[in-house]
XYZ file of C-alpha atoms in Angstrom:
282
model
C 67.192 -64.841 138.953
C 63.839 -63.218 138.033
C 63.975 -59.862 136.405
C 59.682 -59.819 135.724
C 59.337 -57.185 138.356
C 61.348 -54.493 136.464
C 59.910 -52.666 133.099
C 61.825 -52.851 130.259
C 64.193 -49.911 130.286
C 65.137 -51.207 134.123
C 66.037 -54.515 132.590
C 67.721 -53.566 129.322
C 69.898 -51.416 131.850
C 70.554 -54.510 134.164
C 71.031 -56.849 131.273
C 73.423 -54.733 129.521
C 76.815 -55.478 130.120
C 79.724 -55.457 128.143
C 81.442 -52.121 127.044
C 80.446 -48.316 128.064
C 76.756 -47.642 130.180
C 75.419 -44.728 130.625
C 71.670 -45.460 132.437
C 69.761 -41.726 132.925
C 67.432 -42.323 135.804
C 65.872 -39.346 137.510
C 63.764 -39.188 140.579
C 61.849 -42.866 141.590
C 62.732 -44.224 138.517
C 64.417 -46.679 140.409
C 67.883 -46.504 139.749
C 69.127 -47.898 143.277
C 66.946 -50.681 141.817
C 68.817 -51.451 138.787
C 72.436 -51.316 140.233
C 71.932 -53.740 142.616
C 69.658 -56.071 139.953
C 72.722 -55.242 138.069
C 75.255 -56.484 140.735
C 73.003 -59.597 141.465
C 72.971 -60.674 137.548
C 76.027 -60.087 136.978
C 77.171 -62.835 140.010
C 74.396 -64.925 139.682
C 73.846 -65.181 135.679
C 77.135 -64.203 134.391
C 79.328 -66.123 136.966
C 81.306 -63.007 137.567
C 83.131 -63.320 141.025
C 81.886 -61.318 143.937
C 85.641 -59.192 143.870
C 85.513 -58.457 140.446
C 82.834 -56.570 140.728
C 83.382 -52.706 141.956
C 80.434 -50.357 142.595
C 81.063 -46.930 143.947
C 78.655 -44.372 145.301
C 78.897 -41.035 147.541
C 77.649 -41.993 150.824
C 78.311 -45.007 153.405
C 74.121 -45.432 153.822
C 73.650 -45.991 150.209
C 76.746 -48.100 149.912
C 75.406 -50.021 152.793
C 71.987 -49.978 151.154
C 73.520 -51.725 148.242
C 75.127 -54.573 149.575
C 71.890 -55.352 151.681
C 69.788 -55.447 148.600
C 72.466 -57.622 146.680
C 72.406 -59.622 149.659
C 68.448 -59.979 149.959
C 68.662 -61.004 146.018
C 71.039 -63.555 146.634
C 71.637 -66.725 148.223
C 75.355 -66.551 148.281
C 78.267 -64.691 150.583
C 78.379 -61.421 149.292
C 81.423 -60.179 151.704
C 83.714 -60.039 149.203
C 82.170 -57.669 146.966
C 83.832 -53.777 146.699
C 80.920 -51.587 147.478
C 81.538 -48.652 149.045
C 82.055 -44.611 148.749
C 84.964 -43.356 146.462
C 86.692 -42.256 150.013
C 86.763 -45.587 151.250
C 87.219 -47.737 148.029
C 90.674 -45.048 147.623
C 91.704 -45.334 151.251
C 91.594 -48.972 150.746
C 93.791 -49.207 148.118
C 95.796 -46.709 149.825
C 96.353 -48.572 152.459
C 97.920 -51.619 150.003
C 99.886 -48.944 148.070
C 101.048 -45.990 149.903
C 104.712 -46.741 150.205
C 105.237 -45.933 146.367
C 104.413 -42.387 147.362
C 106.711 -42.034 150.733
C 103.844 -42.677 153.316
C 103.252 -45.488 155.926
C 100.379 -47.833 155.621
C 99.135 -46.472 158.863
C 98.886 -42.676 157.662
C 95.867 -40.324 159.357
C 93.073 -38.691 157.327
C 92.334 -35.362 158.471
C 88.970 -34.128 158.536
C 87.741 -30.296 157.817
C 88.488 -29.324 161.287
C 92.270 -30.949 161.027
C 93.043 -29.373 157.433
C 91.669 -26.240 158.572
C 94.275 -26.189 161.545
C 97.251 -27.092 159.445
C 96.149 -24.431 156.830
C 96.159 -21.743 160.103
C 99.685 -23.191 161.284
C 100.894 -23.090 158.064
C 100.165 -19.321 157.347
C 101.448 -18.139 160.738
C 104.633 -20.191 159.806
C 104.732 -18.130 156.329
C 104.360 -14.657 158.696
C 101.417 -13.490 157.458
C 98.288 -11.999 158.666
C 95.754 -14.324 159.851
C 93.119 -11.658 158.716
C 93.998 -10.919 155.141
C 95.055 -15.031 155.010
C 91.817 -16.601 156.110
C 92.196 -20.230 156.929
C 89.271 -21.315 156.043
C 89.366 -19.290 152.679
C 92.867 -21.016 151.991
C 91.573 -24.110 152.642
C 89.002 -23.918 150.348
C 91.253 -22.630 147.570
C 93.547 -24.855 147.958
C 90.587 -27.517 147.757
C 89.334 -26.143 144.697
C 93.013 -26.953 143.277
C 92.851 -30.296 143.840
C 89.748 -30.962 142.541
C 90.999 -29.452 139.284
C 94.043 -31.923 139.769
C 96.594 -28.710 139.844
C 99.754 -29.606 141.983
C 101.684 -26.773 144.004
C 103.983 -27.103 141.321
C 101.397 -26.210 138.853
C 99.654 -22.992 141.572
C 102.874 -21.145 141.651
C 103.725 -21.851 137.689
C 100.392 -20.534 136.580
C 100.462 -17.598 139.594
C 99.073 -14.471 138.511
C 100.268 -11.870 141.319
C 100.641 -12.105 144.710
C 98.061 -13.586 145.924
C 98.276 -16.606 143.458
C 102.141 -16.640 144.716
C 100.940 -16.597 148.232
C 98.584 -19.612 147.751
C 100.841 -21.429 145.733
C 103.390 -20.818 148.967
C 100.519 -22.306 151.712
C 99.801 -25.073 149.591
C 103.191 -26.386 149.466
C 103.913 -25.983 153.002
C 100.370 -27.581 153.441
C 101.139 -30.786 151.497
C 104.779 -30.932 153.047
C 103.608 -30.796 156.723
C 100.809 -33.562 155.894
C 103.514 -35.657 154.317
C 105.266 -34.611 157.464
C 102.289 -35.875 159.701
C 102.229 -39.305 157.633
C 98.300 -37.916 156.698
C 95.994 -37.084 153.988
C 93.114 -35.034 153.669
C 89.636 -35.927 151.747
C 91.073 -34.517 148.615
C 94.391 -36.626 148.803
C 92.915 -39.637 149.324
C 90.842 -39.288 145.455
C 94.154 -38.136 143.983
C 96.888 -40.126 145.109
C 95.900 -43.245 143.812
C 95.640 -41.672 140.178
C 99.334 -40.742 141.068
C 99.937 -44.175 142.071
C 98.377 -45.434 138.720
C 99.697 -43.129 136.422
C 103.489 -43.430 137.795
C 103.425 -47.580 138.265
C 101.782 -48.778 135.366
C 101.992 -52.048 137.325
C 99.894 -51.241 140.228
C 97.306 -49.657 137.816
C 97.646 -53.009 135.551
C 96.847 -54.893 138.687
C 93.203 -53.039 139.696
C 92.503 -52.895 136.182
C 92.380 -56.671 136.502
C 90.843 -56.900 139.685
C 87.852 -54.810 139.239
C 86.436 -56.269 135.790
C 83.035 -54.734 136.147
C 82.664 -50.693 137.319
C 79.591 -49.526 138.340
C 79.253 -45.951 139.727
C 76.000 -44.538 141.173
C 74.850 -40.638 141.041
C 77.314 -40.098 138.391
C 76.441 -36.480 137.426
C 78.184 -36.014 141.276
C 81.558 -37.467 140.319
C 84.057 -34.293 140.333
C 87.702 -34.974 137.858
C 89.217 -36.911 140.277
C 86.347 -39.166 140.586
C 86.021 -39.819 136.377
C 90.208 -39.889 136.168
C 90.238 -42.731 138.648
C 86.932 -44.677 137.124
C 88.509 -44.094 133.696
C 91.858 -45.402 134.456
C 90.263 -48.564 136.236
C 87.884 -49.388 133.395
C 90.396 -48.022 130.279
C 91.288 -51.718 129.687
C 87.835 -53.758 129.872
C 85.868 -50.721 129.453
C 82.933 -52.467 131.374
C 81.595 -49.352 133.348
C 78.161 -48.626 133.755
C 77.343 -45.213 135.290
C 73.674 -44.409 136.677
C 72.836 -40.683 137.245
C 70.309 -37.823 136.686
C 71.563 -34.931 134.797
C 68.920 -32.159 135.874
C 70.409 -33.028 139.748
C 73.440 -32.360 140.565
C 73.606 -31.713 144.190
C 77.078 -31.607 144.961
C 78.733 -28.682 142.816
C 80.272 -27.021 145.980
C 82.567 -30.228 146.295
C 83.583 -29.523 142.391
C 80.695 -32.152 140.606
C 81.803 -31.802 136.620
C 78.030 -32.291 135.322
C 80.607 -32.446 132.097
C 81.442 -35.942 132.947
C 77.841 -36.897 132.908
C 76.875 -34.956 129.744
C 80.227 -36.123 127.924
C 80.020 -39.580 128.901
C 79.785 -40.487 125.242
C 82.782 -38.529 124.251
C 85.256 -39.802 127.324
C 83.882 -43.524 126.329
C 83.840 -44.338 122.741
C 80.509 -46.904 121.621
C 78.528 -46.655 124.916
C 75.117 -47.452 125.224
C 72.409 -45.102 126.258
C 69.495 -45.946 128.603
C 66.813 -43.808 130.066
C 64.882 -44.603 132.590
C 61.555 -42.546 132.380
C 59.031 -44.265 134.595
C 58.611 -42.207 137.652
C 57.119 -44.760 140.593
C 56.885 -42.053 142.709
C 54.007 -39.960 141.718
């Protein structure tokens, strides 16, 4: 494939390929450029197999975006290749793996509305005062838990008063009437497959080996659960490449660690450094 239309960061960063990436692109540097350049070469040039290949980003249009532009570059089926949000790349491996945890293959996912509603039912259950307990404050709370990765277990260990006793009290009801329901919520479906990997070495062995090359778009984004499940996939081959802009992180309210973007050197031992500094935008 011809690479003569990129500059020479943009093609260092697509030819690049073995071992730990970190690619620093900020505004119209054209990062959405390089990933799927990156995708293409890697099929096309390397022989890697469409399904080995796993790229992750945080919405559906830009995952979509991706696979057109892989498919524009190339003159081959492209079907098979895992492009898609972390939500949807974890709900489909979910839906293969489940059962380990106790839960059907054909388990809901509750939205914000639905959580909200079992976080109301479950503090009337618990007798207490809709107005001190605000649902959607609870929610939240207990939100902010599991993007620290603390279990119920963990929020009534580390409680510090009532309160913390309280919350530690709706959370566990919480999880039990989802597990109850046969559903997840948003948060679940990010942190039950590190579960699933960390307590069946097997089933992590077996993505490990499936997805041989990680790629993961507006990386400064990525909240723990996010990094723990893109370490654990790439801890073996250690062929990740992450694109992001540290000076724009836009999603802190959802728990974005700009840590794992600053540390990327520190989680991943020997990674290589690229910056893309050519803005085409202005």
């Amino acid at each position: 494939m011809n690479l003569d239309s990129l500059n020479l960061s943009q093609r260092k960063a697509v030819e690049s390929i073995e071992g730990p990436i970190l690619v620093f692109a900020g505004a119209g540097s054209g990062k959405t450029r390089v990933l799927t350049y990156k995708i293409a070469y890697l099929i096309e040039e390397i022989n890697v197999p469409c399904e080995d290949i796993l790229a992750v980003t945080f919405t559906n249009k830009a995952a979509q975006e991706m696979n057109e532009r892989v498919s524009q570059l190339l003159s081959i089926d492209t079907s098979k290749m895992n492009v898609g949000t972390f939500h949807s790349i974890c709900a489909r491996i979910l839906r293969s793996e489940i059962p380990c945890l106790g839960y059907t293959r054909d388990f809901g996912i509750y939205d914000q509305q639905d959580s909200r509603m079992l976080v109301k039912e479950v503090i009337q259950s618990l007798n207490l005062d809709i107005k001190t307990f605000s649902p959607n404050s609870y929610q939240y709370l207990i939100s902010d838990k599991k993007n620290k990765m603390l279990s119920p277990e963990q929020v009534i260990e580390e409680a510090n008063g009532y309160l913390d006793e309280k919350l530690g009290e709706i959370y566990t009801e919480y999880q039990n009437l989802l597990k109850r329901n046969n559903a997840l919520d948003f948060d679940d479906l990010l942190l039950f497959p590190i579960t699933i990997f960390n307590s069946f070495p097997d089933k992590l062995k077996h993505y490990q080996s499936k997805y041989k090359y990680v790629l993961v778009d507006e990386y400064q984004d990525t909240n723990r659960p996010q990094f723990e499940f893109i370490n654990l996939l790439s801890k073996i081959h250690r062929n990740i490449c992450v694109v992001g802009d540290d000076d724009q992180s836009i999603y802190g309210w959802r728990g974005a660690d700009i840590n794992n973007i600053l540390n990327f050197s520190g989680s991943f031992n020997d990674s290589t450094i690229i910056k893309l500094e050519q803005n085409y935008r202005s």
